[in-house]
PDB file of C-alpha atoms in Angstrom:
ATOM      1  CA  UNK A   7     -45.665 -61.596   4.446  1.00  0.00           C
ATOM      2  CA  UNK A   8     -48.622 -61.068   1.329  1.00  0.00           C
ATOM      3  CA  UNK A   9     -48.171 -64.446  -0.439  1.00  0.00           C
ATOM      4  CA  UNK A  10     -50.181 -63.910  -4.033  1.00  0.00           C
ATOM      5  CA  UNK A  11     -49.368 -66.701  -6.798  1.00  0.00           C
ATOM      6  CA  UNK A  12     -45.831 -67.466  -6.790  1.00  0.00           C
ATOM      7  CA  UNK A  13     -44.576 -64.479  -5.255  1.00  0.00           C
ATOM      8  CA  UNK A  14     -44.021 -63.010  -1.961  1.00  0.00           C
ATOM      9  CA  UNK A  15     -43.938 -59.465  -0.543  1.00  0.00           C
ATOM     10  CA  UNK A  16     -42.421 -58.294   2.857  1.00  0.00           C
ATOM     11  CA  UNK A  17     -44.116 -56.699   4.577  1.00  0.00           C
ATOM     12  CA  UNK A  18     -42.741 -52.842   3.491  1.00  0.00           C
ATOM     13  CA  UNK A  19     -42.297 -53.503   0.412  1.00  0.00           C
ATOM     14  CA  UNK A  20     -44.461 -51.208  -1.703  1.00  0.00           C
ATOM     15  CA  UNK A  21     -46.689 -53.187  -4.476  1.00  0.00           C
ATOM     16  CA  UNK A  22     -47.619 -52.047  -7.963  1.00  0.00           C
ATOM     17  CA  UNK A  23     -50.883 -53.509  -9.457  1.00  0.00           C
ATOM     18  CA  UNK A  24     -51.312 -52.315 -13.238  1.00  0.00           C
ATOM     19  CA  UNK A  25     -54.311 -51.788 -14.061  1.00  0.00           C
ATOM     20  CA  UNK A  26     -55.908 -53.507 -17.505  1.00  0.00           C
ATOM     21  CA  UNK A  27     -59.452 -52.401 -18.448  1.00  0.00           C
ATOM     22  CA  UNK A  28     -60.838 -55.306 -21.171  1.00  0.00           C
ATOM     23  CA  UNK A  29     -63.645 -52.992 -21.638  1.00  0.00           C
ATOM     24  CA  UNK A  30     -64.798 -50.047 -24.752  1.00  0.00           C
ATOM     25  CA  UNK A  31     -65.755 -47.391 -21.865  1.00  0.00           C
ATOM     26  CA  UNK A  32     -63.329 -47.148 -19.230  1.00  0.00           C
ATOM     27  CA  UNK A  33     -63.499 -43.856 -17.872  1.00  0.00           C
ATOM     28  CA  UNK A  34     -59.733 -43.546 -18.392  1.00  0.00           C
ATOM     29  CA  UNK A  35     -58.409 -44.835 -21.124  1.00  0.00           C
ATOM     30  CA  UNK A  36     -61.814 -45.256 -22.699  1.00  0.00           C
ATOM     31  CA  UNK A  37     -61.588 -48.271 -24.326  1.00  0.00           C
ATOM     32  CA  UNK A  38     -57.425 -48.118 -25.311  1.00  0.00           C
ATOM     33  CA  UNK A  39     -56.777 -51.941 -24.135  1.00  0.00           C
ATOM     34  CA  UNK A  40     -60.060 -53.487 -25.359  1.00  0.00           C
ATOM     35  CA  UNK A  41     -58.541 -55.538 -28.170  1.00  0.00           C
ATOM     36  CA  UNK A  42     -56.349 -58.288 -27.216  1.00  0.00           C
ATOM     37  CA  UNK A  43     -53.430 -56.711 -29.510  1.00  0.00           C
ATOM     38  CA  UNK A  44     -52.879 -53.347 -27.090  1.00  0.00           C
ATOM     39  CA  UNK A  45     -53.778 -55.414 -23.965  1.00  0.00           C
ATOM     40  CA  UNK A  46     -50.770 -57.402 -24.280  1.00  0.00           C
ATOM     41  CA  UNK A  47     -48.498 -54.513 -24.923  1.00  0.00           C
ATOM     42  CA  UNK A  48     -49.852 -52.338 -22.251  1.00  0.00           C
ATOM     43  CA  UNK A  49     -49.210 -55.658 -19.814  1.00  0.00           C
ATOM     44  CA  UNK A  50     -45.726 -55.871 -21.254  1.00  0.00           C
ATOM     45  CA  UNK A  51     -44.490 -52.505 -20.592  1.00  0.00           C
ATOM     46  CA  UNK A  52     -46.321 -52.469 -16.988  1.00  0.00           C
ATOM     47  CA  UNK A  53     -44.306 -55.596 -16.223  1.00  0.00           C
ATOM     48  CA  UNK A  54     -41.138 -53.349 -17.472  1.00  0.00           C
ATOM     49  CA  UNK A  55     -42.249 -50.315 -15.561  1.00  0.00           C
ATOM     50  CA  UNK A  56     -41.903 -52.147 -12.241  1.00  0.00           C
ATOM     51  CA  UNK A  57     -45.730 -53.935 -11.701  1.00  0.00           C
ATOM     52  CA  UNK A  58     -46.118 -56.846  -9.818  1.00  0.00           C
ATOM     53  CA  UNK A  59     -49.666 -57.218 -10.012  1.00  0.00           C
ATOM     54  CA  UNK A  60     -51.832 -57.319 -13.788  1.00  0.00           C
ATOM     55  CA  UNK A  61     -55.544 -56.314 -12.873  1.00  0.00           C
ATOM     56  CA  UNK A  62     -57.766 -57.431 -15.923  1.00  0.00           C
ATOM     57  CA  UNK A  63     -61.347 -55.496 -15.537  1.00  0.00           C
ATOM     58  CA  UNK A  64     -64.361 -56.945 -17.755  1.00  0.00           C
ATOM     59  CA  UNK A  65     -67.273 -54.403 -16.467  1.00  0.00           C
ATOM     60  CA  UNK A  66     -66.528 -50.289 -16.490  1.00  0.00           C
ATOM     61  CA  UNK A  67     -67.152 -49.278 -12.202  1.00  0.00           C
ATOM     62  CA  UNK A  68     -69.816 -47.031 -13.318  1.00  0.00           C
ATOM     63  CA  UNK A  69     -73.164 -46.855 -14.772  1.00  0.00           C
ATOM     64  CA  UNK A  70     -72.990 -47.836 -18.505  1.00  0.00           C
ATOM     65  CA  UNK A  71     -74.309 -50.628 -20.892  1.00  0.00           C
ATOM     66  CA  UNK A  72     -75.475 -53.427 -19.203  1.00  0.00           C
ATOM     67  CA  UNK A  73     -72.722 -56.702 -19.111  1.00  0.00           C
ATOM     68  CA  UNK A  74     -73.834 -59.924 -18.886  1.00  0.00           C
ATOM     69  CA  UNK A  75     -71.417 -62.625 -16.608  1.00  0.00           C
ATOM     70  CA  UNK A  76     -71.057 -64.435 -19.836  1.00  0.00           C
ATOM     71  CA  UNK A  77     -69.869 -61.293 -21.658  1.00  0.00           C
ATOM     72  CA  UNK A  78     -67.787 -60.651 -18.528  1.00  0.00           C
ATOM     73  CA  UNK A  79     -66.443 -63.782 -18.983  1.00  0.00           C
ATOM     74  CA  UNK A  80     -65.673 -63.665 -22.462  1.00  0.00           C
ATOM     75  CA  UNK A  81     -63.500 -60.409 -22.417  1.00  0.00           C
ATOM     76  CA  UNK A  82     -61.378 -61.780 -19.456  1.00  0.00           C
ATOM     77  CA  UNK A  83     -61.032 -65.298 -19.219  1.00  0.00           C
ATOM     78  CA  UNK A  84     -58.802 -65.958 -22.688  1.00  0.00           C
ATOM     79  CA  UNK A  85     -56.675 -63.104 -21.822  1.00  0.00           C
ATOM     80  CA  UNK A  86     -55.736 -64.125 -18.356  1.00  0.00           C
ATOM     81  CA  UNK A  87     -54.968 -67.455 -19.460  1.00  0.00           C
ATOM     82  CA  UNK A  88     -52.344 -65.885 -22.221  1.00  0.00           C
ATOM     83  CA  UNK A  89     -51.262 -63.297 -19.936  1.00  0.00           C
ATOM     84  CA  UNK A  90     -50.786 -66.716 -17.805  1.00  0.00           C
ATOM     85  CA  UNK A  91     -48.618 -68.539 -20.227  1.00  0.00           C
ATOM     86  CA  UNK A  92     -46.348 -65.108 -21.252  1.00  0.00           C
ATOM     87  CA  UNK A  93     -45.694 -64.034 -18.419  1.00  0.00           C
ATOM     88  CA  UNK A  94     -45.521 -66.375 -15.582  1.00  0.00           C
ATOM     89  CA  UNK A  95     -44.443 -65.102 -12.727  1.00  0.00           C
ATOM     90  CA  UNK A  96     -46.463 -62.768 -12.775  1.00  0.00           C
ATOM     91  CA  UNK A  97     -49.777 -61.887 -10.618  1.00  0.00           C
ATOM     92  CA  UNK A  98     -52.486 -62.285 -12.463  1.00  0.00           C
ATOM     93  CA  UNK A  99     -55.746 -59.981 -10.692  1.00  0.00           C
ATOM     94  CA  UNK A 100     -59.130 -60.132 -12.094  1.00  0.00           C
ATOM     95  CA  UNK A 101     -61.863 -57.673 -10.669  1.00  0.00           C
ATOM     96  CA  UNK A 102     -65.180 -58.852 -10.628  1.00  0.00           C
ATOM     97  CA  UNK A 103     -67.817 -59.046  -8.160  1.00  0.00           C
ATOM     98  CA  UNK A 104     -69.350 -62.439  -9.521  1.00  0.00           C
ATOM     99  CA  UNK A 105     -68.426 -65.401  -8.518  1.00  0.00           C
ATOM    100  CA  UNK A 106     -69.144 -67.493 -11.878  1.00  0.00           C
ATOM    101  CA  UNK A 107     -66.731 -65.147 -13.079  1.00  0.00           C
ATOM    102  CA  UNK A 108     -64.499 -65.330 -10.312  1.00  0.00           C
ATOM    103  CA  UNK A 109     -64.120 -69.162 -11.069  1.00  0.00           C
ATOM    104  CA  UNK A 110     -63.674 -69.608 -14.538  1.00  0.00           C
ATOM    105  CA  UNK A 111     -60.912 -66.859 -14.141  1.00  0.00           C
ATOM    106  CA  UNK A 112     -59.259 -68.991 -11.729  1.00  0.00           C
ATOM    107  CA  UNK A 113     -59.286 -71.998 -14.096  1.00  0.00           C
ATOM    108  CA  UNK A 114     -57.918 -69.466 -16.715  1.00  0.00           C
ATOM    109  CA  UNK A 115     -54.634 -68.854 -14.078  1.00  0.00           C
ATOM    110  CA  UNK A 116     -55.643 -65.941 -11.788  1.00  0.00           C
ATOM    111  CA  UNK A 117     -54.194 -65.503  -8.472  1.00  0.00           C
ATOM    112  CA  UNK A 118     -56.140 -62.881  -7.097  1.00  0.00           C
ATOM    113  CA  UNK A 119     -59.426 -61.730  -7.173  1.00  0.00           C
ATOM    114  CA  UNK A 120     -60.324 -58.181  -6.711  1.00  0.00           C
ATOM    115  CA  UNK A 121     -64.144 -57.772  -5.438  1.00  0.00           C
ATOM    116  CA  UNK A 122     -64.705 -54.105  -5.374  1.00  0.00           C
ATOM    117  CA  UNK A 123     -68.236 -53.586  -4.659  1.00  0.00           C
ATOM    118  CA  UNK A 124     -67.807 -55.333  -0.909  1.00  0.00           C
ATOM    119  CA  UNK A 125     -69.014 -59.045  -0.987  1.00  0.00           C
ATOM    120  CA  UNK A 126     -72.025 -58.282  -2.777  1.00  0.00           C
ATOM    121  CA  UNK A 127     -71.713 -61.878  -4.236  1.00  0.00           C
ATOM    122  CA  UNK A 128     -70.812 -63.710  -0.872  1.00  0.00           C
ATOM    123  CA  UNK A 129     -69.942 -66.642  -3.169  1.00  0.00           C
ATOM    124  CA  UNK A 130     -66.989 -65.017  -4.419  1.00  0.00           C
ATOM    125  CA  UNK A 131     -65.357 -65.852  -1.335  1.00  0.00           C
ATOM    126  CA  UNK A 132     -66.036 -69.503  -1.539  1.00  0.00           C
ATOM    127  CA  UNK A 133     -64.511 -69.681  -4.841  1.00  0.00           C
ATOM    128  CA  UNK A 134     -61.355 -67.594  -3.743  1.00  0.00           C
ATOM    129  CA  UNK A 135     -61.409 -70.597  -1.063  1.00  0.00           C
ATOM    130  CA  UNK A 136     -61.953 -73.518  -3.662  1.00  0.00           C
ATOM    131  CA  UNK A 137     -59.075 -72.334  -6.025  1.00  0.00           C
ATOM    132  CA  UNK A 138     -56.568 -71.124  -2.876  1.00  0.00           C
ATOM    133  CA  UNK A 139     -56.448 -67.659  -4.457  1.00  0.00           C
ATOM    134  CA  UNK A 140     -56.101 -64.351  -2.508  1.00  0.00           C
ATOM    135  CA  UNK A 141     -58.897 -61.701  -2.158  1.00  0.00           C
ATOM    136  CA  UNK A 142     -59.707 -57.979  -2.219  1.00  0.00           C
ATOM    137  CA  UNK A 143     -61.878 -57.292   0.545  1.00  0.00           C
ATOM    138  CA  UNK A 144     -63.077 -53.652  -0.422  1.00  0.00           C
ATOM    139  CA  UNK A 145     -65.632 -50.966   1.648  1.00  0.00           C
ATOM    140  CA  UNK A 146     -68.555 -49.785  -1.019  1.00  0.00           C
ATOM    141  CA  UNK A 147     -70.399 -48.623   1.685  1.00  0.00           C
ATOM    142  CA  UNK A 148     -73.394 -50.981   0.577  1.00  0.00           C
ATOM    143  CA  UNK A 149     -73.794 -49.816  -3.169  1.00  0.00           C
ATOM    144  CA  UNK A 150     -75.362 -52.302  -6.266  1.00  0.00           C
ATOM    145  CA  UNK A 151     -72.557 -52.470  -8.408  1.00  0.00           C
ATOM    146  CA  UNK A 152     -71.849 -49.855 -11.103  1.00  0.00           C
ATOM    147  CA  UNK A 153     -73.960 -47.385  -9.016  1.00  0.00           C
ATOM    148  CA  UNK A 154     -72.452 -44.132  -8.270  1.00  0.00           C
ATOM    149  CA  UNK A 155     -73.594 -42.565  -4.606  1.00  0.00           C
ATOM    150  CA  UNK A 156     -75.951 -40.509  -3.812  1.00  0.00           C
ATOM    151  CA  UNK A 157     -75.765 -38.258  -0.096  1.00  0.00           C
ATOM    152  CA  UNK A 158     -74.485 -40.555   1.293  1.00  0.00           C
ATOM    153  CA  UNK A 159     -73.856 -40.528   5.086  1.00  0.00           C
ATOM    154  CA  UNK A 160     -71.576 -42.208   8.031  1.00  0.00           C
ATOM    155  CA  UNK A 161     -71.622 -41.759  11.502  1.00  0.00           C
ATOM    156  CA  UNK A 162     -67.810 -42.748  11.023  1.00  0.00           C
ATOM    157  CA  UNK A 163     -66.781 -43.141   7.446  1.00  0.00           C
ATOM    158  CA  UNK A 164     -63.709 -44.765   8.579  1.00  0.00           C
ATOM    159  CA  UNK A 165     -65.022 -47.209  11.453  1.00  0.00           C
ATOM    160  CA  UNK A 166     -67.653 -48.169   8.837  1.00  0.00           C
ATOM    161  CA  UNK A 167     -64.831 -49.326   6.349  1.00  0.00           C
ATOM    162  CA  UNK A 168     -63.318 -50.757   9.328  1.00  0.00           C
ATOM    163  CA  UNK A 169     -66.020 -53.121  10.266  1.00  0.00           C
ATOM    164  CA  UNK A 170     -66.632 -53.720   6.894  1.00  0.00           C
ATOM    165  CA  UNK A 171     -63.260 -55.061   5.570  1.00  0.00           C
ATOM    166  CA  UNK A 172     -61.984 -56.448   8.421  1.00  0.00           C
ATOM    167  CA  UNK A 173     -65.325 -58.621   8.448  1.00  0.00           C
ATOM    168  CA  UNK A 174     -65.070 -59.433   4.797  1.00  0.00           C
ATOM    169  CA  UNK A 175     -61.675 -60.681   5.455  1.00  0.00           C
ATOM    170  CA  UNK A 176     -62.076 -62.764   8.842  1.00  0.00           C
ATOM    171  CA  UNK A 177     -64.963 -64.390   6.938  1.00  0.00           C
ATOM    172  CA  UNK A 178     -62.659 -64.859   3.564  1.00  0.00           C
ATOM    173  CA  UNK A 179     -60.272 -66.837   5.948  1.00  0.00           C
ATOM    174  CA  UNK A 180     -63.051 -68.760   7.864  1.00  0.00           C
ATOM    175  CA  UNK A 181     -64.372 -70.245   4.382  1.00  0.00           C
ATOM    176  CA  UNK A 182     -60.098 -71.056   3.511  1.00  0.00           C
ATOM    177  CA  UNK A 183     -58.622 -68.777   1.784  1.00  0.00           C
ATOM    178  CA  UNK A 184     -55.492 -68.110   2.907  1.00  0.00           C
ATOM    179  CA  UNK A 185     -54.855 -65.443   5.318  1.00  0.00           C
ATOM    180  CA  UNK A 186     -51.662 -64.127   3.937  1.00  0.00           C
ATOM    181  CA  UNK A 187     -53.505 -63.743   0.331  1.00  0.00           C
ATOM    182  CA  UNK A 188     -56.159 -61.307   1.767  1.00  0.00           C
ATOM    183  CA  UNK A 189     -55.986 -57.809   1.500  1.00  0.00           C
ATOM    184  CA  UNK A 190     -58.792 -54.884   2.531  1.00  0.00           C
ATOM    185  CA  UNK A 191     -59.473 -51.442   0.479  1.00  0.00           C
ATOM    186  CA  UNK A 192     -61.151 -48.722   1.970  1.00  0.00           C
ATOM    187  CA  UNK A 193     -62.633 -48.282  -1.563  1.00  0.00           C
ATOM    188  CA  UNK A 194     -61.787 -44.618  -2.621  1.00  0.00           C
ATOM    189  CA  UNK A 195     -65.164 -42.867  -3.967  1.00  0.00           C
ATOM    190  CA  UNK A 196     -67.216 -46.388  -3.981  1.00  0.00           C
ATOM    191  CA  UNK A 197     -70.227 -45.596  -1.636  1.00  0.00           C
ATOM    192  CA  UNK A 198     -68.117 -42.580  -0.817  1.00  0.00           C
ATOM    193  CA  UNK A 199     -68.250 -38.862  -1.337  1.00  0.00           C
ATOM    194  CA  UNK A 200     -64.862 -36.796  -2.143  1.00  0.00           C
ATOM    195  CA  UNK A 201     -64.635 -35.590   2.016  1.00  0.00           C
ATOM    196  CA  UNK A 202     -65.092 -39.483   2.811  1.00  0.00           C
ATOM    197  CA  UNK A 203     -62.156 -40.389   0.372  1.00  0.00           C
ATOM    198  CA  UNK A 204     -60.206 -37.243   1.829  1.00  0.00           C
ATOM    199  CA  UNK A 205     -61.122 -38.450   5.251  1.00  0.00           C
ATOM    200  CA  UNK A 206     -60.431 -42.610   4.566  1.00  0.00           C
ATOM    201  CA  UNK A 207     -56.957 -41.631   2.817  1.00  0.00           C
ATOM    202  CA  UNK A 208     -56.030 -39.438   6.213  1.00  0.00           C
ATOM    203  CA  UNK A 209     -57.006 -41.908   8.312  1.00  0.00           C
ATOM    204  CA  UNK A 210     -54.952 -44.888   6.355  1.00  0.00           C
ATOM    205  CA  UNK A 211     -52.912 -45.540   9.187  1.00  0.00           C
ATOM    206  CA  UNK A 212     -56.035 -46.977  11.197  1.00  0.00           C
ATOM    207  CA  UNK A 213     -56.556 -49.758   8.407  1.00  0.00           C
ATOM    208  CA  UNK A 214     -52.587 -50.441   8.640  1.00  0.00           C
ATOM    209  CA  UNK A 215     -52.632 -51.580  12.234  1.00  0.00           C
ATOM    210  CA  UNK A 216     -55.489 -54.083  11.554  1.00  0.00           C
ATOM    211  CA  UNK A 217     -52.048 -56.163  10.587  1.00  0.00           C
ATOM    212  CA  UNK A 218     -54.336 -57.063   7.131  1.00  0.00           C
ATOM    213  CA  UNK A 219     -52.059 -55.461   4.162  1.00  0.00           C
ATOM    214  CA  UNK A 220     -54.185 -52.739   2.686  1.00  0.00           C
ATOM    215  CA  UNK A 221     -54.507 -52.014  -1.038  1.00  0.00           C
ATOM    216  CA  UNK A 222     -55.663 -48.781  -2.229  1.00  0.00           C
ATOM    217  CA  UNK A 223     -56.774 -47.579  -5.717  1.00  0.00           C
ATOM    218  CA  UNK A 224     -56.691 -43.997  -6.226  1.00  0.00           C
ATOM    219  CA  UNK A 225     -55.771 -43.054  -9.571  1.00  0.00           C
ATOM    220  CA  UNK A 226     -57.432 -40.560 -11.311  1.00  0.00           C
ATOM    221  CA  UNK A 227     -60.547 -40.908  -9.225  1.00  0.00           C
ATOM    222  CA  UNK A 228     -62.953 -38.327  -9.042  1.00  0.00           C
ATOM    223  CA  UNK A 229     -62.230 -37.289  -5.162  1.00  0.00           C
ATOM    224  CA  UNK A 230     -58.711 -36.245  -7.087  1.00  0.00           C
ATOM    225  CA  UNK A 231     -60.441 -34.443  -9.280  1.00  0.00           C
ATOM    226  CA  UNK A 232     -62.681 -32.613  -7.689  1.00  0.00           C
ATOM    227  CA  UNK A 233     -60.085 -31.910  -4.918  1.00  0.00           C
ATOM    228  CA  UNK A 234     -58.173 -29.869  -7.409  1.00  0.00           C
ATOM    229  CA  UNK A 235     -61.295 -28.893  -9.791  1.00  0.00           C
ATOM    230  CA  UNK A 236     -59.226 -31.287 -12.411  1.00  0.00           C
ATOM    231  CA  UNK A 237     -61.052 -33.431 -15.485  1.00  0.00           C
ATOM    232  CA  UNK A 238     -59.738 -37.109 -15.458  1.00  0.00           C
ATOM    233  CA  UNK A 239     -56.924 -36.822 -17.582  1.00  0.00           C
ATOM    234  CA  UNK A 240     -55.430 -34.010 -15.549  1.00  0.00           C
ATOM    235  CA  UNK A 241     -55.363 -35.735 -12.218  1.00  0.00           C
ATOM    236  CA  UNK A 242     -51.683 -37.835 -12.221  1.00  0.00           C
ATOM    237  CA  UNK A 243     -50.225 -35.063 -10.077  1.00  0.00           C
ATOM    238  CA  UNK A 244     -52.900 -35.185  -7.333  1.00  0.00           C
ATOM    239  CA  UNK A 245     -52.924 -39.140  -7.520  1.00  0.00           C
ATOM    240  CA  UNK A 246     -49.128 -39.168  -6.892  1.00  0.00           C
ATOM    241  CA  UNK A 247     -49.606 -37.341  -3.814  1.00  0.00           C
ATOM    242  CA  UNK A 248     -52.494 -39.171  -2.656  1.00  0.00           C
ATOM    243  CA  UNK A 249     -50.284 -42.113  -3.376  1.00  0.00           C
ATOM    244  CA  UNK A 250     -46.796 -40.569  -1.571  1.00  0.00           C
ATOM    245  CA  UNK A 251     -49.044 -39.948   1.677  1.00  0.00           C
ATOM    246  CA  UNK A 252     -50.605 -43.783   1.225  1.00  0.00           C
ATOM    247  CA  UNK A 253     -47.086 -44.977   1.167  1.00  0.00           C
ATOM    248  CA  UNK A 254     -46.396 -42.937   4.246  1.00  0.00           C
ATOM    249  CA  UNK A 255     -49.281 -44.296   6.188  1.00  0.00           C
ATOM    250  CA  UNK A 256     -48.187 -47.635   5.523  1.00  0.00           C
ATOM    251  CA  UNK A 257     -50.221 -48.781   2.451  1.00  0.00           C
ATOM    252  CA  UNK A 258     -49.237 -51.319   0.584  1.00  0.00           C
ATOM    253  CA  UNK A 259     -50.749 -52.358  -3.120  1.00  0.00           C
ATOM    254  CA  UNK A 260     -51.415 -49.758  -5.349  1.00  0.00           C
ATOM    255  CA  UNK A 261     -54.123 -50.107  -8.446  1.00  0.00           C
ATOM    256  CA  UNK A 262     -52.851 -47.635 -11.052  1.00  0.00           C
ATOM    257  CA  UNK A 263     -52.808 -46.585 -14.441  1.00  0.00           C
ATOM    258  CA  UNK A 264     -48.985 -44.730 -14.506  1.00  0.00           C
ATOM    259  CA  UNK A 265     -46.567 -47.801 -13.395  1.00  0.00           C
ATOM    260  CA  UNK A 266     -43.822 -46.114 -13.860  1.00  0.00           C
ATOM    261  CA  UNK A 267     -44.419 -42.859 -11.987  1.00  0.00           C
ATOM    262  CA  UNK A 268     -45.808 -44.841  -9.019  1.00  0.00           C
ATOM    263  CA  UNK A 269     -42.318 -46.603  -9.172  1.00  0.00           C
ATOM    264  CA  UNK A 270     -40.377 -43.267  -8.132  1.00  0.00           C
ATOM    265  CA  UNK A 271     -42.922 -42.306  -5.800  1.00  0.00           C
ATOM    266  CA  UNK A 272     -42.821 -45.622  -3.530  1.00  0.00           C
ATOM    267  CA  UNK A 273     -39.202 -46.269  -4.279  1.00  0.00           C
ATOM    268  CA  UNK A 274     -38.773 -42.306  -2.546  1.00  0.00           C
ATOM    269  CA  UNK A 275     -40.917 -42.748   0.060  1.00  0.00           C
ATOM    270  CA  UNK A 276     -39.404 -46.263   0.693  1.00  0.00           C
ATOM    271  CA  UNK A 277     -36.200 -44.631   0.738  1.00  0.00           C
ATOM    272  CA  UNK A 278     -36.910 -41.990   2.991  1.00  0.00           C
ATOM    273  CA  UNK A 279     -39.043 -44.055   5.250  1.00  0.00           C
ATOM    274  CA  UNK A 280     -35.576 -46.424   5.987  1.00  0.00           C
ATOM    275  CA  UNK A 281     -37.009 -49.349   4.504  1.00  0.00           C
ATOM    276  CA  UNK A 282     -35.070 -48.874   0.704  1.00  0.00           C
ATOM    277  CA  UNK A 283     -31.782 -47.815  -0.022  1.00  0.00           C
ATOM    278  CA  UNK A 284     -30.797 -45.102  -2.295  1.00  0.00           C
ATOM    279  CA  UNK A 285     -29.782 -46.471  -5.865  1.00  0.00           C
ATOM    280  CA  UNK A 286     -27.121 -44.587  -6.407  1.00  0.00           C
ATOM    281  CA  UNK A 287     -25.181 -42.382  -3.287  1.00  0.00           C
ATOM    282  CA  UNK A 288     -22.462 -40.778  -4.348  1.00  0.00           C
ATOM    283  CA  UNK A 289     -22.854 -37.182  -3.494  1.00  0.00           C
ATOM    284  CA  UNK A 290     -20.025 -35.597  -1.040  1.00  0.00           C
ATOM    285  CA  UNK A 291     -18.383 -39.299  -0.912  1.00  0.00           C
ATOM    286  CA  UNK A 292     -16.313 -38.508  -4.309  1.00  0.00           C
TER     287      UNK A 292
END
């Protein structure tokens, strides 16, 4: 059972976690949900569209203009807390990598905190502890934050993420947070190039029987893209597939930017999987 804020998830029951970029570069959307005005809209309809999760994002992944923590701070911590009082059953995500960050978004109402650059703040863990909130436990192979790779190599690309989440999380629950609220990401092109993504996303079913619930955010990342030779607003196809053969491996939270196509994809895979039943089945019964 993943417990996050007041809800609770069996344990094949797919997970959508909308993704909300408070930020004027985001390399997908570039800057579309920077004002508080379209924030709040694009939260409402991802609510509608069938997400469980809201992931609020103050700093762009990549290399851009510099953001403070107090800058980071001021672009997410007023929204969470009205995201908090308008919707609240909902789960309220926040990725950051710093923990002053981390804690003043918990004060705001956040139930989850999304560290996607690997523990490079090892106090983010202790405040996931102190405020009972879940955790992302993510493989960046190593990287600074906002760094993209460079040749990067692995022995094992997928025992690496191994050993790295899995420790990230056994520590998370050693310090208190609660084991049911952490989840591990292999980290799709962080510290990673396209044939490691290829390879973690093949290999999925390895992270599944660790028994931690895995989270995986794929869309419209550049191993999609240059899989199919695609530019970023051309890559929905190849992230639904990415995403239908995640499901099928046993994945379980999804970071995405198209709620609503996600939906049909998990609820099919679901379906044919055994673990969903068909909404409507009428065919050759009439």
């Amino acid at each position: 059972m993943l417990r996050l804020g007041r809800r609770e998830f069996a344990a094949h029951e797919p997970v959508i976690m909308a993704i909300v970029n408070r930020t004027p570069d985001s390399f997908y959307d570039q800057g579309a949900t920077f004002r508080d005005e379209p924030a709040l809209a694009r939260v409402e309809q991802a609510v509608a569209d069938g997400a469980a999760i809201i992931d609020i994002g103050g700093v762009k992944a990549g290399p851009g203009d510099e953001v403070s923590a107090e800058e980071e701070a001021r672009r997410t911590v007023g929204f969470v807390a009205e995201v908090r009082r308008r919707f609240p059953d909902v789960v309220i995500s926040v990725d950051t990598w710093r923990h002053e960050v981390g804690a003043a978004v918990c004060e705001a109402g956040a139930d989850l905190l999304n560290d996607a650059w690997g523990g490079v703040d090892p106090k983010l863990a202790e405040v996931a502890a102190r405020y009972g909130v879940g955790l992302v436990c993510t493989h960046a192979g190593g990287a600074e934050p906002r760094t993209r790779p460079h040749r990067v190599t692995y022995d094992d690309v997928v025992a690496d993420i191994l050993k790295v989440t899995v420790g990230l999380a056994e520590r998370a629950v050693a310090l208190g947070v609660p084991r049911e609220s952490v989840l591990i990401d292999p980290g799709h092109d962080f510290g990673k190039n396209t044939r490691h993504s290829l390879e973690a996303t093949r290999r999925l079913g390895e992270m599944v029987e660790t028994g931690w619930p895995v989270l995986v955010s794929l869309s419209n990342k550049d191993f999609v893209g240059e899989t199919l030779d695609r530019p970023v607003k051309e890559r929905v196809i190849g992230t639904l597939a990415t995403t239908a053969v995640s499901a099928w491996l046993g994945a379980q939270v999804y970071r995405v930017h198209e709620v609503a196509e996600t939906r049909q994809v998990l609820d099919m895979v679901a379906t044919i999987a055994g673990h969903r039943e068909p909404a409507v089945a009428r065919r050759g019964l009439a």
